[in-house]
Structure formats: C-alpha cells, structure tokens
CSV table of C-alpha atoms (C1' of nucleotides) in Angstrom, one decimal:
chain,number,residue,atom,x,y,z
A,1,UNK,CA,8.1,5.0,5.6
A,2,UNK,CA,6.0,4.4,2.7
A,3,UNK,CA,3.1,7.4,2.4
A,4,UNK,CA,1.3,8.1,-0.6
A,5,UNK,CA,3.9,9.5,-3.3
A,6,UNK,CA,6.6,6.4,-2.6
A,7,UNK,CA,3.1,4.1,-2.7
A,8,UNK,CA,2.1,6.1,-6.2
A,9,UNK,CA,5.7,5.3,-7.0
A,10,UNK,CA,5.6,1.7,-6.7
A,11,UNK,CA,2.2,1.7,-8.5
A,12,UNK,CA,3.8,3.2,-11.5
A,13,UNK,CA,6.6,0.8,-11.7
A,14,UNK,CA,4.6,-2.5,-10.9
A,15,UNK,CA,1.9,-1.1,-13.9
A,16,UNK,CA,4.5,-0.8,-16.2
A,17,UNK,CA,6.1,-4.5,-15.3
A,18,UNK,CA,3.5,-7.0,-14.0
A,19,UNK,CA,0.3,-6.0,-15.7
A,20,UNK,CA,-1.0,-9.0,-17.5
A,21,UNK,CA,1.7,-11.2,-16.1
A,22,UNK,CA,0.0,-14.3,-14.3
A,23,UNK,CA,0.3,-15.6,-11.1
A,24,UNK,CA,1.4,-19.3,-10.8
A,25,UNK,CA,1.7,-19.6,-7.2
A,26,UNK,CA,2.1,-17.5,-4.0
A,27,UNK,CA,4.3,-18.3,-1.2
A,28,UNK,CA,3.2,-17.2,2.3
A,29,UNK,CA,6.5,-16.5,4.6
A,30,UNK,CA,4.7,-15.0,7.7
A,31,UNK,CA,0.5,-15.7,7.9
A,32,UNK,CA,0.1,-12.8,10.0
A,33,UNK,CA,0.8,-10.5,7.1
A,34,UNK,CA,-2.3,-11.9,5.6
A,35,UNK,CA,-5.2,-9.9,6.0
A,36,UNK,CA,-8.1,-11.8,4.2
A,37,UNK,CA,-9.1,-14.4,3.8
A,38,UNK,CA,-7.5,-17.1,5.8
A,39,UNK,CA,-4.2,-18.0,4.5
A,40,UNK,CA,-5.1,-21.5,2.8
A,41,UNK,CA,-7.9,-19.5,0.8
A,42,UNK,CA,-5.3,-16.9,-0.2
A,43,UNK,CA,-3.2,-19.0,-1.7
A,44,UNK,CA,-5.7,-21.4,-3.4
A,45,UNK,CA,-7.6,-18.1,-4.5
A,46,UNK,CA,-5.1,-16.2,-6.5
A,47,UNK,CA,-2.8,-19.0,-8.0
A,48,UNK,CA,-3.4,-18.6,-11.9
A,49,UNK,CA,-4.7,-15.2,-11.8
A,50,UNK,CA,-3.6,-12.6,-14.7
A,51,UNK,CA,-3.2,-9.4,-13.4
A,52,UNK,CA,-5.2,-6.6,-14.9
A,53,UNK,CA,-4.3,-3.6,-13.5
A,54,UNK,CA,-2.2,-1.8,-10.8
A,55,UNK,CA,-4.0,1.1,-8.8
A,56,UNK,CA,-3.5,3.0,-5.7
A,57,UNK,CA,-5.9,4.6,-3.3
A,58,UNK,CA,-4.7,6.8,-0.3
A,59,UNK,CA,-1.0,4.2,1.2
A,60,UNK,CA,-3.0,1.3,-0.7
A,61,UNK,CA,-1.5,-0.8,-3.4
A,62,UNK,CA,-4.1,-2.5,-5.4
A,63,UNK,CA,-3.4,-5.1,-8.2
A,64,UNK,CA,-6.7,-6.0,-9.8
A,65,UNK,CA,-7.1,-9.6,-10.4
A,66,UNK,CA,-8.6,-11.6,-13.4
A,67,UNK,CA,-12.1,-13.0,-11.9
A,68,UNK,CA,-13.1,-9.9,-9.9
A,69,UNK,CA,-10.7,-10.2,-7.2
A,70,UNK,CA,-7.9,-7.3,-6.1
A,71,UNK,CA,-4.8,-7.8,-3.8
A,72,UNK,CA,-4.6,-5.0,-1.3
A,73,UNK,CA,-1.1,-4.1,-0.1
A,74,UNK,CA,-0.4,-1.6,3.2
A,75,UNK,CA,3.5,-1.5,3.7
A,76,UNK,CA,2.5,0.2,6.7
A,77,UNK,CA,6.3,1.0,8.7
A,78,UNK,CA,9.0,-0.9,6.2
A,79,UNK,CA,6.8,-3.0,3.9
A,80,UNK,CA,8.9,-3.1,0.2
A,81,UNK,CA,8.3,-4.9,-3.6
A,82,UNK,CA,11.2,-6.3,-4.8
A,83,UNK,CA,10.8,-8.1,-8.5
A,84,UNK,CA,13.1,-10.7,-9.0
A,85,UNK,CA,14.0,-11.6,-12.9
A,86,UNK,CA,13.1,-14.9,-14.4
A,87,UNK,CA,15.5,-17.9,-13.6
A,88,UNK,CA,15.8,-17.1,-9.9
A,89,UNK,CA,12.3,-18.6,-8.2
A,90,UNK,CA,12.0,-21.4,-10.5
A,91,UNK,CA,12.0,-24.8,-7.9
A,92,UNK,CA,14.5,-22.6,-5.8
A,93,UNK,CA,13.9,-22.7,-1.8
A,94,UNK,CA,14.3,-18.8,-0.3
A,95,UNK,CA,17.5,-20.0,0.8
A,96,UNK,CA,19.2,-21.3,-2.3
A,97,UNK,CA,17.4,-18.2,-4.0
A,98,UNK,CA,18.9,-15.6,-1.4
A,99,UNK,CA,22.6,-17.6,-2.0
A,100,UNK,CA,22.2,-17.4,-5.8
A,101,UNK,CA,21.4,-13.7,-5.6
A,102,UNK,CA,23.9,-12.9,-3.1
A,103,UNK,CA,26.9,-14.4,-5.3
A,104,UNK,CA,26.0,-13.4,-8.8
A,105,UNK,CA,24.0,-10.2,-7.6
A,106,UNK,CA,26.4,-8.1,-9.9
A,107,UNK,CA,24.0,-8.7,-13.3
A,108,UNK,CA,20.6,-8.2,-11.2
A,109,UNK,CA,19.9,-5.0,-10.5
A,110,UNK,CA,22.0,-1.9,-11.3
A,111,UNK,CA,22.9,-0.7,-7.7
A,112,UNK,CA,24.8,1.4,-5.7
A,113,UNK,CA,27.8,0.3,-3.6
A,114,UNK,CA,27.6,3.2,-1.6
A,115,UNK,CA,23.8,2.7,-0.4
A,116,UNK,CA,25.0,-1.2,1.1
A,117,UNK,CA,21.9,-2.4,0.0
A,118,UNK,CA,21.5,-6.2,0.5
A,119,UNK,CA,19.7,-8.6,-1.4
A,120,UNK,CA,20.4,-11.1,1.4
A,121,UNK,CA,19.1,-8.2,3.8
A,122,UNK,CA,15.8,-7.7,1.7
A,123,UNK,CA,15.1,-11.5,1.4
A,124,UNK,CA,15.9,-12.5,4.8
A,125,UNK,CA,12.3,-10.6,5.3
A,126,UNK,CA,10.5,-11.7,2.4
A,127,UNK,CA,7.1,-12.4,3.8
A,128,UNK,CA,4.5,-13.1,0.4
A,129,UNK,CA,6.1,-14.0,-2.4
A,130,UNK,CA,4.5,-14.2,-6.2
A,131,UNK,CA,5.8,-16.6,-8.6
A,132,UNK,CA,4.7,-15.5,-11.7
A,133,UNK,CA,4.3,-18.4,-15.1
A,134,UNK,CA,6.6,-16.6,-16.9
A,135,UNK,CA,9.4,-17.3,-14.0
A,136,UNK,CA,9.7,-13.7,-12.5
A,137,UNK,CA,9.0,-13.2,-8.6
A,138,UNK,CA,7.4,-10.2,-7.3
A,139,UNK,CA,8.2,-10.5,-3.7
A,140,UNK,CA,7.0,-8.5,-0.5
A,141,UNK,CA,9.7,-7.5,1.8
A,142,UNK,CA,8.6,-6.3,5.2
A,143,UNK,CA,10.9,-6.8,8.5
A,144,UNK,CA,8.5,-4.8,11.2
A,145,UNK,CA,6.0,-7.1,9.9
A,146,UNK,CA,3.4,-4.7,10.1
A,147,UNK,CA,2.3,-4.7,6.2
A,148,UNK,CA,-1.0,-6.4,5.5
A,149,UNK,CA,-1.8,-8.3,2.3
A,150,UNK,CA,-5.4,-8.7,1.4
A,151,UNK,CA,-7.2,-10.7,-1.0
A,152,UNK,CA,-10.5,-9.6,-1.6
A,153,UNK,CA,-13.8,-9.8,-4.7
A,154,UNK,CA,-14.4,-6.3,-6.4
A,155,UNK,CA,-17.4,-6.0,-4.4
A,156,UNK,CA,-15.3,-6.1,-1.3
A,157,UNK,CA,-13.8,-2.7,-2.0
A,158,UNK,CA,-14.8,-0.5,0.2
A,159,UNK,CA,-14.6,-2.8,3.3
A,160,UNK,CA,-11.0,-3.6,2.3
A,161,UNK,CA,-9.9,0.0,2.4
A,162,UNK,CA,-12.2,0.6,5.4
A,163,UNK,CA,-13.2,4.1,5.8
A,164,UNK,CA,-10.6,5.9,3.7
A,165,UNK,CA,-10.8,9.5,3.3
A,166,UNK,CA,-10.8,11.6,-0.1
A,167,UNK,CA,-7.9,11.2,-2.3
A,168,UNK,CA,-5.9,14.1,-2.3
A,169,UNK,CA,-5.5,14.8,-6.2
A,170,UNK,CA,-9.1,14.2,-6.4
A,171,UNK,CA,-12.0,16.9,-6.4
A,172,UNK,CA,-13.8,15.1,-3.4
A,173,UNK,CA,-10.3,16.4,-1.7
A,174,UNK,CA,-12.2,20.0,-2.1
A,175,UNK,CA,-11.6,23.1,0.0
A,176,UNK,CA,-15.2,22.8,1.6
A,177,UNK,CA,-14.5,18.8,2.3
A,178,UNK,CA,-11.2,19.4,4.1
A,179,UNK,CA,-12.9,22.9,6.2
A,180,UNK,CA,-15.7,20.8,7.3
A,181,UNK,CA,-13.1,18.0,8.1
A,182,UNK,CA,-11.4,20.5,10.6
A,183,UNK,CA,-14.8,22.3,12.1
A,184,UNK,CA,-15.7,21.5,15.8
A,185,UNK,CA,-12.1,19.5,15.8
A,186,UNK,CA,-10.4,19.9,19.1
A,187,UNK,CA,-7.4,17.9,18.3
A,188,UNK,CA,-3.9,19.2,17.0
A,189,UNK,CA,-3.4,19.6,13.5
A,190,UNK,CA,-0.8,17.4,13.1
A,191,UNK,CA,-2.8,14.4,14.3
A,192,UNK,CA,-5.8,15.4,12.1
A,193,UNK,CA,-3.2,15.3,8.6
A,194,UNK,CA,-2.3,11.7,10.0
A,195,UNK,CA,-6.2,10.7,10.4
A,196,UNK,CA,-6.5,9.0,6.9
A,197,UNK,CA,-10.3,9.3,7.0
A,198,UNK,CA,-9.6,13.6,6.9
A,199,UNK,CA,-7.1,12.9,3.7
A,200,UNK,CA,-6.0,9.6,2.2
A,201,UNK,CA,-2.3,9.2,2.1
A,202,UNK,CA,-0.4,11.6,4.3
A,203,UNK,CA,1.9,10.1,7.1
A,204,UNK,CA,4.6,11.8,8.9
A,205,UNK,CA,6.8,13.0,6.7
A,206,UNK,CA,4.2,14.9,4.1
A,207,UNK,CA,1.9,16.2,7.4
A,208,UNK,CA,5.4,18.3,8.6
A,209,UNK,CA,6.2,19.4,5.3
A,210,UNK,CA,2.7,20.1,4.3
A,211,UNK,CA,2.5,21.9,8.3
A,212,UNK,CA,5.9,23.9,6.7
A,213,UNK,CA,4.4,25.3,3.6
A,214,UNK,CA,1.2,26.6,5.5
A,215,UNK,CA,3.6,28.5,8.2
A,216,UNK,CA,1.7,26.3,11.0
A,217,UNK,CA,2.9,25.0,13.9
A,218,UNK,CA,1.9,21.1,14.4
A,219,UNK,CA,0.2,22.1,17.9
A,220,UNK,CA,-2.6,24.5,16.6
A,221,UNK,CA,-5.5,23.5,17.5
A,222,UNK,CA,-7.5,22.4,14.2
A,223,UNK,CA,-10.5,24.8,14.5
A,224,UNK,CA,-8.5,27.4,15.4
A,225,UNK,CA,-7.4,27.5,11.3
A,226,UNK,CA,-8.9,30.7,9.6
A,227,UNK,CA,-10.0,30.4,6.5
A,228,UNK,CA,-6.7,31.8,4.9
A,229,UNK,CA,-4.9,29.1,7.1
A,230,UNK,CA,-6.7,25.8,6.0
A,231,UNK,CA,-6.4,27.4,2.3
A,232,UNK,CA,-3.2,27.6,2.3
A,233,UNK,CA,-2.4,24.0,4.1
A,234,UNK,CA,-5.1,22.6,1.9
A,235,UNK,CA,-2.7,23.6,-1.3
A,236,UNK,CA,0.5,22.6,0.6
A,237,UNK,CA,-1.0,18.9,1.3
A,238,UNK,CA,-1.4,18.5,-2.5
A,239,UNK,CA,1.9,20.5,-3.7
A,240,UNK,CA,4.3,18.5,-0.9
A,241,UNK,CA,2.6,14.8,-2.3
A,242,UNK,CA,3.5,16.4,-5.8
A,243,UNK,CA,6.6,17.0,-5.3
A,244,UNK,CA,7.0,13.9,-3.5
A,245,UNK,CA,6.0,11.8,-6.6
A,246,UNK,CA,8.2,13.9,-8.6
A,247,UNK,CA,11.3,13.4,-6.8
A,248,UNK,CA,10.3,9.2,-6.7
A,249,UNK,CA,9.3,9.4,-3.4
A,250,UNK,CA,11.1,9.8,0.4
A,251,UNK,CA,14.1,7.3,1.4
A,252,UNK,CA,14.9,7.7,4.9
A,253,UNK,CA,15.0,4.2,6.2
A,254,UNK,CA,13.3,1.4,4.6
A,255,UNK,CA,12.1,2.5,1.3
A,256,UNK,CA,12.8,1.5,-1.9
A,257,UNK,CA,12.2,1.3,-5.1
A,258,UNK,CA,11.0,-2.1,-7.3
A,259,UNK,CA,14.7,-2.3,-8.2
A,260,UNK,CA,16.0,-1.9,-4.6
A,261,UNK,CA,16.7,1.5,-5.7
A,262,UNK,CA,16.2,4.8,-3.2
A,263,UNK,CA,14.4,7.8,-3.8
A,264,UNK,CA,15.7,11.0,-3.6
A,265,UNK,CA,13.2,13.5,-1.8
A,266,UNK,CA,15.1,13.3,1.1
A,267,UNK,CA,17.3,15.7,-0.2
A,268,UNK,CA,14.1,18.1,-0.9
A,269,UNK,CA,12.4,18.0,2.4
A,270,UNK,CA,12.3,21.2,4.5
A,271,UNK,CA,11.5,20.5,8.4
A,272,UNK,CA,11.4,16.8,8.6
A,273,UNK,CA,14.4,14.8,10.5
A,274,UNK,CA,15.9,18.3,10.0
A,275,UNK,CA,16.2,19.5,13.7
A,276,UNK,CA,19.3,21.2,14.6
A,277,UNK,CA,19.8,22.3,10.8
A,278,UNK,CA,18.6,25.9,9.7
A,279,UNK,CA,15.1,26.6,8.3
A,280,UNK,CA,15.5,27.2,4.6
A,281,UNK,CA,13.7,30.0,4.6
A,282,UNK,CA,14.8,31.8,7.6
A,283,UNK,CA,18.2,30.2,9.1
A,284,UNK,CA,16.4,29.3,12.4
A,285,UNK,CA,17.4,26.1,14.1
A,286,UNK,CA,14.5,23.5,12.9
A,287,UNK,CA,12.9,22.2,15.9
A,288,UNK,CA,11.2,18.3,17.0
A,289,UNK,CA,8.6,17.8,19.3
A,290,UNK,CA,6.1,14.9,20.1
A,291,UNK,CA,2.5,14.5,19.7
A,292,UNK,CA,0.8,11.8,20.2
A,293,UNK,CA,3.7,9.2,20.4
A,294,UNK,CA,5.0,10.5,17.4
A,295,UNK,CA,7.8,13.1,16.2
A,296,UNK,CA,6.6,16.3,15.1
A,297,UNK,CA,9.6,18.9,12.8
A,298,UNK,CA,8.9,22.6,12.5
A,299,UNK,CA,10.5,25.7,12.2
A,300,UNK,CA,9.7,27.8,15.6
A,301,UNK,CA,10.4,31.4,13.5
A,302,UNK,CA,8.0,30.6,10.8
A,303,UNK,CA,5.7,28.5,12.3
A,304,UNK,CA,4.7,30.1,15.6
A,305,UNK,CA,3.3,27.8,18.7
A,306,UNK,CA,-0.1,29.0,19.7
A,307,UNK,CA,-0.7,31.2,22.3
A,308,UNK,CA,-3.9,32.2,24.1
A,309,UNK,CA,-5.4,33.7,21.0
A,310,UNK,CA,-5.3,30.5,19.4
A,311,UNK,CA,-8.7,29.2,21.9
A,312,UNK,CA,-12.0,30.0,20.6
A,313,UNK,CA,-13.6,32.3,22.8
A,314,UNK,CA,-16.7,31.0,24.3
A,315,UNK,CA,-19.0,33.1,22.2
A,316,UNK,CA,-18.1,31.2,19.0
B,1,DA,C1',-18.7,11.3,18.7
B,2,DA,C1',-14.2,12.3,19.5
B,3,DT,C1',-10.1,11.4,21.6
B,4,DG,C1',-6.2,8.7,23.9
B,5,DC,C1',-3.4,4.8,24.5
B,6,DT,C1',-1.4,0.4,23.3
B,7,DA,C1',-0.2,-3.7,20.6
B,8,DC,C1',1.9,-5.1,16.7
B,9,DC,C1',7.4,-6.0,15.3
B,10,DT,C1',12.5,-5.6,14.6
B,11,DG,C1',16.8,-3.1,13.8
B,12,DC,C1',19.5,0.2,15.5
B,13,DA,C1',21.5,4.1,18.2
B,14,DG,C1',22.8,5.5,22.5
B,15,DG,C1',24.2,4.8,27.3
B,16,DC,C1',26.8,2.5,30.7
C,1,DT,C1',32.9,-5.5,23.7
C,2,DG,C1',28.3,-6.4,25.2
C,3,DC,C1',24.1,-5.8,27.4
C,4,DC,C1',20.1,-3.0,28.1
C,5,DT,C1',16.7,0.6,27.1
C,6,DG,C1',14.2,3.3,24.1
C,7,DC,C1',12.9,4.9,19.8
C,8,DA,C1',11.0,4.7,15.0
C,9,DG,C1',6.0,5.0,13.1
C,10,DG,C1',0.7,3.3,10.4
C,11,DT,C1',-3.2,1.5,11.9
C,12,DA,C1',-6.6,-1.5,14.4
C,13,DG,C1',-8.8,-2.0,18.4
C,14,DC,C1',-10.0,-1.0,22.7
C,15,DA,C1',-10.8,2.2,26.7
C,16,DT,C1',-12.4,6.6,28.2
DNA sequence: AATGCTACCTGCAGGC
DNA sequence: TGCCTGCAGGTAGCAT
C-alpha cells in the first residue's frame, strides 16, 4: 500500500529518469482510472508534452507538464510505475509487449528469483500507459483499479488535490497545527492519522507505527492527548515517514519500485502485520484490532487501551 | 460540523 | 480439488 515515503520513493526515481523526456502518446487501458478530464481530452491533451518536473504532495504523484498542465497520480490500494526500456512499446500491442518481456525478461530488469515477480503479472494490469518519443514506456500498473490519473492546468491545483492537509516535512505541519487538528475531536486517533486533511500522506501502516513510537493506543480518544502526548506523536509521524523514505519505502503486498524492485521497510516496522510476534521493546505479544473497517497493530504493554480517565470530565 | 458507512475492485487465504 | 466467503485498504460520496 503506497503512503507517502514509497510515493516520495517513486518521485525520486521518475525525477531522475523521465524529466524532460516527452510524451508521444498515452494509452488508456481502463477509463475509469481517469480522473479528469474525460478520457478523449486526456489523451489528445498530453500527447507531445515534455515533462518538466516530478513532485509529490501528501500520496500524490505529480509530473508537471510542458504548457501548464500536471498529471496527478493516487495509486490508492495497488497502484504501481513500471518503466519499460526503449524497443519494447514501439508499434507493439500489450500483448505482443507482455510475450516479448516475458521470454527475454532476463536483460530487462535486474530482479530477484526469489520475490516471483512477474512482468506478465504487472502488465496483465497495466491501466495508462506513456509512450515516450524517445521509445521508453512509463506504464501505470494497478489491479484493484482503484488509482486515479488526472490531467489538470497549473491553475487547477488545489482542486485536483482537493483539500489536502499540511505536508508532514513542512513547517505548516507545526506543533500548534496538528494540536488544533486534534481539539474538540471525538474520534479515535487512529482514524484522525488516516484523515489526510489532519496530515498529508499517512495511511495504515505509518499511523500504527507512528501510534508505536508515541506509546498510544489506536483507541484514545483524540482530545484526550495531553500536551506531552500529541508532542511526542507529532515527532513520531515525521521520524516513522523518515525512516520509511530511508529504507525505500514499505513492500508488503503490491508495492514496488520503478524497476519492479521491493522495498525493504518491512523488515524495520515495529507493530504493523506484527501480531502474534513480541513487541521490540518489551517482548509482549503484538496485538490487531479494528477500527473503522480497518486493522489497527499495537503493543497492549506499551500502549495502554484507555480506561475511564481517558473521558474529559464535564467541566472541561 | 463531525462522524459513520459503503462502493469501488481483485487476488488470495481460509474453511468446508 | 473446488467452491464459497471474507478480507485487504484509500478515498469519494452519501447518510445521519
């Protein structure tokens, strides 16, 4: 599940390989993964566009367009890049491009045997494909279909990422923003890390491990935080997306890297898909819940469930 | 205004 | 072996 460091991630990589590379043509496997505008319009709209710049802004990926326009890219659940070397799109149907790559895939990619990664798996979902002039294809993998591809002008912006919240590493991410985030709120914290309008960027996985480093259990009750508490959970958001960039990003199911490679955070998370394995910090079993539809990871030693004392009394 | 629930999708694990 | 059920989770949109 893509969140904000795997996204940062794939920024890095596509910056360093596609800026001021044009696109010749777009290929739309799926219209429903088009966002904006209307299908015919996005592919009449960014065929011959150089691209500029790669940016990313809370799980957005945003390629900045020659003309004023910007592609907007939300993998949401299993959306994935995958850039495809010169000589493979050229006048090749997906089909006779998925059989060339899946009998000569050996010089493609460097890749290991023992992940069973597919290029015929990967293409089989291909839903927006960019052909680029000088032959290379940059194509968007997604097979939950959930991702959403936008095409939008610069002016657009702020509609297109409609109503993000402050970017973490930013100093609108400040202590005072993120307390005034959680006053008067009467929902669980863990739901409030996921509401992207609160913090830009943190999904499942960062919101239990950020949860973990303050020593709070997912259930509290967001203004029952003391001051201390939403400190301390304010630094953990920004040091567990840190350390998530560092270690190229989370690969638990669907992600990947530009080169079909997997990142290796996994191996450095603490609470999350860990239950049944001891806490690293103090051997008890970690637990899983649910909230709100979704799973919730925690250590029950170190991150207590709220008890009565956790309610506001009716004075405050 | 804040909160809760569901649709969107498909692969896969688990049960029988 | 094969079918069926339920789960995974980000976000929009609708209902309360």
């Amino acid at each position: 599940m893509p969140e904000l460091p795997e996204v940062e991630y794939t920024a890095r990589q596509l910056r360093a390989s596609v800026v001021g590379a044009t696109i010749r043509e777009a290929l739309v496997f799926w219209e429903r993964t088009i966002s904006h505008p209307a299908v015919p319009d996005f592919l009449a709209e960014v065929a011959g566009r150089r691209i500029e710049g790669v940016r990313r802004r809370g799980k957005f990926l945003l390629m900045d367009l020659s003309g004023d326009l910007f592609l907007s890219i939300h993998r949401r659940m299993t959306g994935n890049f995958l850039l495809l070397p010169a000589g493979w799109s050229l006048d090749m149907s997906l089909k006779d491009l998925d059989a060339a790559l899946w009998s000569t895939k050996g010089p493609l990619f460097t890749f290991d045997p023992a992940s069973g990664l597919s290029y015929s798996h990967e293409l089989r979902y291909c839903r927006v494909c960019f052909i680029f002039e000088d032959g290379r294809c940059l194509l968007f993998t997604d097979p939950r279909k959930f991702g959403k591809v936008g095409l939008w002008g610069r002016a657009l912006e702020q509609e297109a990422l409609h109503g993000l919240g402050p970017e973490p590493f930013s100093e609108d991410f400040s202590l005072a923003h993120f307390t005034a985030a959680l006053s008067g709120r009467r929902t669980n914290i863990k739901q409030l890390l996921l509401d992207q309008t609160v913090v830009a960027g943190v999904g499942n996985i960062y919101a239990d491990e950020a949860l973990f480093y303050a020593s709070l259990h997912p259930t509290r009750r967001a203004d029952s935080l003391s001051d201390a508490e939403i400190a301390l959970l304010h630094k953990g958001i920004v040091e567990v997306l840190t350390r998530g960039i560092e270690h190229g990003g989370t690969s638990f199911n669907d992600y990947r890297d530009l080169w079909g490679e997997a990142g290796e955070n996994f191996n450095h998370v603490h609470v999350y898909h860990q239950d049944g394995k001891p806490c690293s910090r103090c051997g008890t079993l970690i637990e899983r819940m649910v909230i709100g539809q979704r799973s919730a990871h925690f250590c029950p030693h170190c991150q207590p469930a709220p008890l009565l004392a956790t309610i506001p009394l009716a004075s405050e």
